[in-house]
CSV table of C-alpha atoms and ligand atoms in Angstrom, one decimal:
chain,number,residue,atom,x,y,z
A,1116,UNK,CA,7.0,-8.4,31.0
A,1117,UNK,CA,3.7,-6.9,30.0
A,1118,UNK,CA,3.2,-7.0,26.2
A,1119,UNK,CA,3.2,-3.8,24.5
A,1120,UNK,CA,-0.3,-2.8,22.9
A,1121,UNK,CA,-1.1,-2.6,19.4
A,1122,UNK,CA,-4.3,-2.7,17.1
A,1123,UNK,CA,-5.8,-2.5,13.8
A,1124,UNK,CA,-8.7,-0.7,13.5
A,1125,UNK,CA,-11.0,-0.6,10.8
A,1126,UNK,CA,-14.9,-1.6,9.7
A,1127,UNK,CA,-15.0,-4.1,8.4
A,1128,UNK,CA,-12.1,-5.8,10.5
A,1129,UNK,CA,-12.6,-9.6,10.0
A,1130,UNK,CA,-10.9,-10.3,6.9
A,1131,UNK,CA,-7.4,-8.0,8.1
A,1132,UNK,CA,-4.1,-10.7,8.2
A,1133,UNK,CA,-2.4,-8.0,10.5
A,1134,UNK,CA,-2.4,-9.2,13.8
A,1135,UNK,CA,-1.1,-12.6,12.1
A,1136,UNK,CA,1.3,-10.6,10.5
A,1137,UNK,CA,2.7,-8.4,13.4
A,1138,UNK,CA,2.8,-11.8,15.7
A,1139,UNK,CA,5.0,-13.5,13.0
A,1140,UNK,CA,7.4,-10.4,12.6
A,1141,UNK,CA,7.8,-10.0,16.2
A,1142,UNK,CA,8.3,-13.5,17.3
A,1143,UNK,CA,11.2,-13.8,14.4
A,1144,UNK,CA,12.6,-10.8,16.1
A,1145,UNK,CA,12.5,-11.1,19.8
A,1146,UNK,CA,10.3,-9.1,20.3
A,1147,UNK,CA,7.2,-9.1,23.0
A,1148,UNK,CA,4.0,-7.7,21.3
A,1149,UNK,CA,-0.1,-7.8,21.9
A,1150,UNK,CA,-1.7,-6.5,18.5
A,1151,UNK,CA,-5.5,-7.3,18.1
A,1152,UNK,CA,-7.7,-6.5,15.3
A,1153,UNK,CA,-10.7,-3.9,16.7
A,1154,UNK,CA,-14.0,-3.3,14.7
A,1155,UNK,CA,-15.2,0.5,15.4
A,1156,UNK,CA,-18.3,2.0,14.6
A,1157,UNK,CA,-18.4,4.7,11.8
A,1158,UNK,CA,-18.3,7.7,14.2
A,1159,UNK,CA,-16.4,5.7,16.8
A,1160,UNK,CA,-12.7,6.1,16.0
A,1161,UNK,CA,-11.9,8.8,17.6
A,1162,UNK,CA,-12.9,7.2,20.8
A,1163,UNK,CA,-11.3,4.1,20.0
A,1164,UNK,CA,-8.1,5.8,19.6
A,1165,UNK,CA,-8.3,8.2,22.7
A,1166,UNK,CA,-9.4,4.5,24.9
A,1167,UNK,CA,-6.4,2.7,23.3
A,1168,UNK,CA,-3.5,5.4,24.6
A,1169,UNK,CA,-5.4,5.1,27.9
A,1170,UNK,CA,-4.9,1.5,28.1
A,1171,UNK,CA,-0.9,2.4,27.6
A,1172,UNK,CA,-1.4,1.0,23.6
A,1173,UNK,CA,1.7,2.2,21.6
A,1174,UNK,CA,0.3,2.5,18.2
A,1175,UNK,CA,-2.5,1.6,15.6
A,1176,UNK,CA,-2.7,0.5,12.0
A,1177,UNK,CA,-6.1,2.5,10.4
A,1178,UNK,CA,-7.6,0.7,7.7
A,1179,UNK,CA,-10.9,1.8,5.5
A,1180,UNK,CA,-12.6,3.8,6.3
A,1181,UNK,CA,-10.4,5.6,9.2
A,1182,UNK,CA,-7.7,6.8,7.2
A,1183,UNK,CA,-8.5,10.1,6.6
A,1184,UNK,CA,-10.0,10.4,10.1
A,1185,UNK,CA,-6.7,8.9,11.5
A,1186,UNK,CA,-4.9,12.1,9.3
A,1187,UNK,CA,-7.3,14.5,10.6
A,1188,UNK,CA,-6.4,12.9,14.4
A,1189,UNK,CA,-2.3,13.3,14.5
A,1190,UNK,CA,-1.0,15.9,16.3
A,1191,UNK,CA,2.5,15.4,13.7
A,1192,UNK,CA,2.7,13.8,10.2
A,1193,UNK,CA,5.6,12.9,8.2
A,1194,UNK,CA,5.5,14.4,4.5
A,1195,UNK,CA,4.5,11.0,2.8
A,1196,UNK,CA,1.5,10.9,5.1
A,1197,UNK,CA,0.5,14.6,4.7
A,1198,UNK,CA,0.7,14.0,1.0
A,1199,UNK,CA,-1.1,10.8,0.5
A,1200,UNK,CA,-4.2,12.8,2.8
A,1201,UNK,CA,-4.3,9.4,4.3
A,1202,UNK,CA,-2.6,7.5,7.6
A,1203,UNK,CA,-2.1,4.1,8.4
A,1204,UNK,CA,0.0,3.9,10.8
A,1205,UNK,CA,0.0,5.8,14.3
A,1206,UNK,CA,2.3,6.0,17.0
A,1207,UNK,CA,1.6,7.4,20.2
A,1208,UNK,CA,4.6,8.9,22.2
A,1209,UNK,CA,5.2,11.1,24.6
A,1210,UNK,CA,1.6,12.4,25.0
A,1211,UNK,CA,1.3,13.1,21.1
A,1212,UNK,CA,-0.5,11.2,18.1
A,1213,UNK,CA,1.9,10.7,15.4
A,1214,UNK,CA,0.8,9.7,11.9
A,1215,UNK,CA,2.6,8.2,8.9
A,1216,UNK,CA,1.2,6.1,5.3
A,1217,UNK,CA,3.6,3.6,5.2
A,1218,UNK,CA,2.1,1.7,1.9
A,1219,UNK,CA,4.1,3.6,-0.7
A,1220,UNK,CA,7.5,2.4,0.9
A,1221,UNK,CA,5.7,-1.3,1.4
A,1222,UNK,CA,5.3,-1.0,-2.5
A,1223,UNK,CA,8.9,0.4,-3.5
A,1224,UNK,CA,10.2,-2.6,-0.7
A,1225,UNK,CA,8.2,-4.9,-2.8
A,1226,UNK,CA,9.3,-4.0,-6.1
A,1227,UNK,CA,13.0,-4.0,-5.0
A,1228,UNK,CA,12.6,-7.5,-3.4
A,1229,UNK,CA,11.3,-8.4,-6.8
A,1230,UNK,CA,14.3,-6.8,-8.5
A,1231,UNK,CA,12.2,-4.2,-10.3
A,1232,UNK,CA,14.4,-1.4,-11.4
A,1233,UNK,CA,12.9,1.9,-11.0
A,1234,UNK,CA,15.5,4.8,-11.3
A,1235,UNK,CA,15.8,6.2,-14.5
A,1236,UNK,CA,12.5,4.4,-15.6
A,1237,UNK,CA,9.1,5.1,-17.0
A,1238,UNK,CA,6.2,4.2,-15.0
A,1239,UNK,CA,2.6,4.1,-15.4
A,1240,UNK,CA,-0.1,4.1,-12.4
A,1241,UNK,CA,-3.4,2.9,-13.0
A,1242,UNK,CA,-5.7,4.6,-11.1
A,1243,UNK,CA,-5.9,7.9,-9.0
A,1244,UNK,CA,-7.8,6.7,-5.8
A,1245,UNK,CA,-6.5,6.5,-2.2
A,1246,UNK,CA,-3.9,3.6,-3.4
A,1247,UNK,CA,-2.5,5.6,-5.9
A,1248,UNK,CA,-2.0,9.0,-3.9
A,1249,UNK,CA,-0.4,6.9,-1.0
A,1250,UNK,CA,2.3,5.3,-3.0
A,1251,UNK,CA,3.5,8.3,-5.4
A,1252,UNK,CA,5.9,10.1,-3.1
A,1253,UNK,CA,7.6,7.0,-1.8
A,1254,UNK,CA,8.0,6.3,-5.8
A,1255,UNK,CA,9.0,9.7,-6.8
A,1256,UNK,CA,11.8,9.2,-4.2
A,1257,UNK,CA,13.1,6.4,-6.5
A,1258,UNK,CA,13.8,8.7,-9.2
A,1259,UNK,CA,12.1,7.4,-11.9
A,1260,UNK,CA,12.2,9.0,-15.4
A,1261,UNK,CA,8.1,9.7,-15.9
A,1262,UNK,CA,5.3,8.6,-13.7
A,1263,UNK,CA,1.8,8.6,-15.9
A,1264,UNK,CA,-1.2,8.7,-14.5
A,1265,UNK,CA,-4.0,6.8,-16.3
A,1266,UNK,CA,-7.1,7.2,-14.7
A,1267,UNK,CA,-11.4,6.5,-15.9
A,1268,UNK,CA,-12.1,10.1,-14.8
A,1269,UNK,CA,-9.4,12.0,-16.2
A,1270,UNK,CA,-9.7,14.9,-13.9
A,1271,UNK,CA,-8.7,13.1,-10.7
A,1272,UNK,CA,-5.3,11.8,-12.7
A,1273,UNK,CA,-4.6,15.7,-13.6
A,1274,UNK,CA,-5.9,16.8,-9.6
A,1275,UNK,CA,-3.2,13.8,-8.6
A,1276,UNK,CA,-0.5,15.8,-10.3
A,1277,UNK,CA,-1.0,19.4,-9.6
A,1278,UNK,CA,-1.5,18.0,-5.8
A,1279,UNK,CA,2.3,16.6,-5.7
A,1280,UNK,CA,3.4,19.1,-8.7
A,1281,UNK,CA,6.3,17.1,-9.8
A,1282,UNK,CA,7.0,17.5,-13.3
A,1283,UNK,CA,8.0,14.1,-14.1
A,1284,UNK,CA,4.1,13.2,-13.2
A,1285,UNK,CA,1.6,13.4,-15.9
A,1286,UNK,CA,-1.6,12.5,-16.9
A,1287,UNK,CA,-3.8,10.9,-19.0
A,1288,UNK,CA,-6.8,8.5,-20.1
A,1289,UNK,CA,-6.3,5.0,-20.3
A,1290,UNK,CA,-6.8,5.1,-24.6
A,1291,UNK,CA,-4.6,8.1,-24.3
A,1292,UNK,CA,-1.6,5.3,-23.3
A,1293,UNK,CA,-1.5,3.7,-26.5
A,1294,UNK,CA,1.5,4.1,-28.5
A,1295,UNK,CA,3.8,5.1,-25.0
A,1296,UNK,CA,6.6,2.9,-23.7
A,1297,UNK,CA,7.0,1.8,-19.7
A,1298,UNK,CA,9.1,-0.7,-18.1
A,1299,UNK,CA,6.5,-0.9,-15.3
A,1300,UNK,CA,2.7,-0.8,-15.0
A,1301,UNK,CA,1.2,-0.4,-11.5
A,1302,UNK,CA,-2.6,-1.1,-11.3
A,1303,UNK,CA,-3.9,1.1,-8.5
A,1304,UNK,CA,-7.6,0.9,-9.7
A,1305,UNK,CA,-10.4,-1.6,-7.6
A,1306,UNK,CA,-11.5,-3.4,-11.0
A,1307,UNK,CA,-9.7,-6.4,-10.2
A,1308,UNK,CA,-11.5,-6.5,-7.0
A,1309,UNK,CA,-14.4,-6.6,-9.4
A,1310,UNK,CA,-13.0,-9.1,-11.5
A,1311,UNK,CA,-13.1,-6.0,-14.4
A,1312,UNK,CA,-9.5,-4.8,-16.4
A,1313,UNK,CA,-8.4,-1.4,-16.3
A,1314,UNK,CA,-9.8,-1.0,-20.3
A,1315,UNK,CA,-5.6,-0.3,-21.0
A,1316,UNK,CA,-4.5,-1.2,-24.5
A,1317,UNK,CA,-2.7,-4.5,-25.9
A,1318,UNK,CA,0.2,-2.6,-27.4
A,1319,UNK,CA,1.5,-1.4,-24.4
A,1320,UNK,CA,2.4,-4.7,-23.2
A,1321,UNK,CA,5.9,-6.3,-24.3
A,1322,UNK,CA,8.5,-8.4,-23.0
A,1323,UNK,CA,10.0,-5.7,-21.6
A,1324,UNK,CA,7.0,-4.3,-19.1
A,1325,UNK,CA,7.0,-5.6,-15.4
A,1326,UNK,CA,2.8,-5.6,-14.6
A,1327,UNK,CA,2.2,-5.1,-10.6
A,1328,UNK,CA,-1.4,-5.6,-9.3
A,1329,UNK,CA,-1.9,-4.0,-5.6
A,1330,UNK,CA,-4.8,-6.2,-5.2
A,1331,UNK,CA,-4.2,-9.8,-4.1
A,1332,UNK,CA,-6.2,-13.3,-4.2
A,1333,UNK,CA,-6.5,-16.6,-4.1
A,1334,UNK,CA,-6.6,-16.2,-7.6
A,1335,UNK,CA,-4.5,-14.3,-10.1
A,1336,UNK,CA,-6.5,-11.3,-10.9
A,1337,UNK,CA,-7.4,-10.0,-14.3
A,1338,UNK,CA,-5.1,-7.3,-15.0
A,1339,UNK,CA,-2.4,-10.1,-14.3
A,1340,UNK,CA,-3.8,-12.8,-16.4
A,1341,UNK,CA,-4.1,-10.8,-19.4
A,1342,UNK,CA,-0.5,-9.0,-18.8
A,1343,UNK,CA,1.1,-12.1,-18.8
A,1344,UNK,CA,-1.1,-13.9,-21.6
A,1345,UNK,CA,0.3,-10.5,-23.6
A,1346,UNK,CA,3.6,-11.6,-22.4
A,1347,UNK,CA,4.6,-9.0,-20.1
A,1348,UNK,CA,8.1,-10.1,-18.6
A,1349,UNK,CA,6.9,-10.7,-15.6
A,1350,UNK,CA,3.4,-10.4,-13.1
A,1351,UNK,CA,3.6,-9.3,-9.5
A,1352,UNK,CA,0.4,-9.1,-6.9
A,1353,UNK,CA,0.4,-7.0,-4.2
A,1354,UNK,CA,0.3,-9.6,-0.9
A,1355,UNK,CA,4.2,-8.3,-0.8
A,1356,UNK,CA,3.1,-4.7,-0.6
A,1357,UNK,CA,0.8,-5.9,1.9
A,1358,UNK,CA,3.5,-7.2,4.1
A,1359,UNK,CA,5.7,-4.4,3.4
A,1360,UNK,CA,3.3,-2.0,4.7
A,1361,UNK,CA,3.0,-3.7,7.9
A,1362,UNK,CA,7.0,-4.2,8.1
A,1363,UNK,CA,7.7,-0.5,8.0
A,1364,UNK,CA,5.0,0.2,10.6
A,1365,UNK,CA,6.7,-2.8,12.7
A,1366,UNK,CA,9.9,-1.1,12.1
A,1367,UNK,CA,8.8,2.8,13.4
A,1368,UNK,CA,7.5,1.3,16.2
A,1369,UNK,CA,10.0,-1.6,17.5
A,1370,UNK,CA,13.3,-0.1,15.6
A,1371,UNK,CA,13.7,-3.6,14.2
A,1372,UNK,CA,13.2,-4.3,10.8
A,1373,UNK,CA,11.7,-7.6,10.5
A,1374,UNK,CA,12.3,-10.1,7.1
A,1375,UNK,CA,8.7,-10.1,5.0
A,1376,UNK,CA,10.0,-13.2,2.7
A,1377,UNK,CA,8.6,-15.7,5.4
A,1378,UNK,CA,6.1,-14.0,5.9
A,1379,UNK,CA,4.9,-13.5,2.3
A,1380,UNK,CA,5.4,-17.0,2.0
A,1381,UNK,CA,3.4,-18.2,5.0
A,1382,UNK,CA,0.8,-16.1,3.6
A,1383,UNK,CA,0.7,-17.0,0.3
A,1384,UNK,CA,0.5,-21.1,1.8
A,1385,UNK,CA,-2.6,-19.8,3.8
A,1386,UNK,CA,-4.6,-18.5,0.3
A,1387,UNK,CA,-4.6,-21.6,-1.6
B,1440,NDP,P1,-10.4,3.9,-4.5
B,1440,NDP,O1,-11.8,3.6,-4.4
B,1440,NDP,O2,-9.9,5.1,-3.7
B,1440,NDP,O3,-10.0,4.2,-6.0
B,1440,NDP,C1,-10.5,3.3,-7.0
B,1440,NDP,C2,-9.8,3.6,-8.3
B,1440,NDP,O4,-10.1,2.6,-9.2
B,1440,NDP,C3,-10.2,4.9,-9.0
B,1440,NDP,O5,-9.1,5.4,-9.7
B,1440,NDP,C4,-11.3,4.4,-10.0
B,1440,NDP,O6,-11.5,5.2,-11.1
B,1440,NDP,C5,-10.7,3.1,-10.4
B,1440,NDP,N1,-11.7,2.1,-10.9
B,1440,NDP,C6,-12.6,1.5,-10.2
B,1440,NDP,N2,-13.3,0.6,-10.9
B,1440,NDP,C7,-12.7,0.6,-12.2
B,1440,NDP,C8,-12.9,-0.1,-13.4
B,1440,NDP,N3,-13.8,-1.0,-13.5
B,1440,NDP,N4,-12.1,0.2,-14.4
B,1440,NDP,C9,-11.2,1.1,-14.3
B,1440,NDP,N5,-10.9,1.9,-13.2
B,1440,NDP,C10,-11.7,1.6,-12.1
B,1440,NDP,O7,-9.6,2.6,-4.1
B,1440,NDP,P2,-8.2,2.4,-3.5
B,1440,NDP,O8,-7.3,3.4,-4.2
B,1440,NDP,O9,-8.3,2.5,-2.0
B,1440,NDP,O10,-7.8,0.9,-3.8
B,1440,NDP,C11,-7.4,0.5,-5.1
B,1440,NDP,C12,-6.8,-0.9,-5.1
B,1440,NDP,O11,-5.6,-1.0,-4.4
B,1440,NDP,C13,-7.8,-2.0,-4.5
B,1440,NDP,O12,-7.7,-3.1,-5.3
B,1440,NDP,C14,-7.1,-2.3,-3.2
B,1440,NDP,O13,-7.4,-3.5,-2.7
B,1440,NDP,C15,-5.7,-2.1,-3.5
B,1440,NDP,N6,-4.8,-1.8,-2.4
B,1440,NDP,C16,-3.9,-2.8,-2.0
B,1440,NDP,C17,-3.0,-2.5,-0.9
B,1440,NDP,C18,-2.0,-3.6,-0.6
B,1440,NDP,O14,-1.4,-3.4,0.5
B,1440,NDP,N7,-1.7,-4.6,-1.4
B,1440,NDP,C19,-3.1,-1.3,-0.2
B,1440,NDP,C20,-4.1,-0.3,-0.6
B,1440,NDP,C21,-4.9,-0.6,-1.7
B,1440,NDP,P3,-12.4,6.6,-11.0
B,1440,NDP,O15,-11.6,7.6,-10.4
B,1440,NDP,O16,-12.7,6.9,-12.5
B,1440,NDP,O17,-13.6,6.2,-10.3
């Protein structure tokens, strides 16, 4: 049979594991795919899309700096999507676009595959950028105590909350933190990608906290290092999320949902 058609479209593309990771997932399950990574020009994506669904493609993963332009695109979105303002997954069917954000559930998959608990618990979100508005619903949904939001600019932690007006959400600098008590700590900022820390203070940290960086590297990052040198209980990166994403989108589209522990593993071989 004639592989069904997939891509990944972003700019810059090189550096993106998904087509590795789709291949993997569908070979483990049986399953007959073609998913290629696609560079598109800055006012190109539209186009892109449109000559994808002509070639009989079934879907698309969006990646900077598409993923508002992949919202603005979908003729349906699910409520996750519509709420993070952002898609990264689409699926064409039956002549319509449709568009869902599938990183907050790769997150929440993540944490429970780590056996982070996080009904009933306090959690606190570094950052309130594009990472940090995709995962909040799918984290909400796990009925967490308190989600704070620490952010540098204050006023985009307190625009996060009004947005998704939940009242367990809150917000606040990162000095304001001191003193407060979570059982996890989610850095959503890009410092690490900087090699910089979220400036969040030492007293926060204890052996009861579970630190999770979404960023990922041969390296561990910064926030990590210095969680776990302030003996944090334990230090998670976010290669899992990354898989996790890309599971869920695997799942919408193929109605199987594939196992990310090889995966992650294989992954995590290929960085050292
Ligand atoms: P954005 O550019 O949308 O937001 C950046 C955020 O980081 C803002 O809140 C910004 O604060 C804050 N920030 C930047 N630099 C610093 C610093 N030096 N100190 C403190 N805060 C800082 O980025 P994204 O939200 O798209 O991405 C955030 C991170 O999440 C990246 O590391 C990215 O790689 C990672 N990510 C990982 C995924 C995965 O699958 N593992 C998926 C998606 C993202 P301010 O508002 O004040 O500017």
């Amino acid at each position: 049979p004639i592989p069904d058609q997939y891509r990944v479209f972003g700019n810059p593309i090189k550096q993106s594991r998904s087509p590795d990771i789709h291949h993997i997932f569908a070979s483990k399950s049986q399953q007959i795919i073609n998913y290629q990574k696609q560079l598109v020009d800055i006012d190109g994506f539209a186009n892109a899309v449109a000559d994808l669904i002509d070639q009989g493609g079934k879907g698309a993963n969006v990646t900077a700096p598409f993923k508002e332009q992949a919202l603005a695109l979908a003729d349906e979105l699910t409520e996750r999507a519509s709420l993070a303002g952002a898609v990264n997954t689409l699926t064409f069917k039956e002549g319509k676009i449709l568009g869902d954000n599938t990183d907050g559930e790769g997150l929440v998959q993540d944490l429970i595959i780590n056996k982070v608990l996080l009904k009933q618990r306090r959690i606190l979100l570094l950052g309130a950028g594009g990472a940090a508005r995709g995962v909040l619903l799918p984290l909400l949904a796990q009925g967490p105590s308190a989600i704070v939001i620490a952010n540098r600019t204050v006023s985009k932690a307190k625009d996060l909350c009004q947005h998704f007006n939940d009242e367990r959400l809150s917000a606040c600098s990162f000095a304001e933190t001191t003193g407060q008590e979570f059982d996890l700590i989610i850095n959503a900022t890009s410092a690490s990608l900087a090699g910089d820390l979220p400036p969040i203070p030492t007293s926060i940290i204890n052996s009861k906290v579970v630190c999770y960086d979404m960023a990922y590297g041969k390296n561990e990052t910064q926030f990590l290092q210095w969680a776990r040198e302030q003996g944090a209980v334990d230090v998670i990166d976010g290669l899992g999320m990354l898989v996790g994403q890309a599971a869920v989108s695997f799942a919408i589209w193929r109605g199987v949902t594939p196992q990310v522990q090889p995966v992650i593993k294989k992954l995590r071989a290929a960085l050292k």
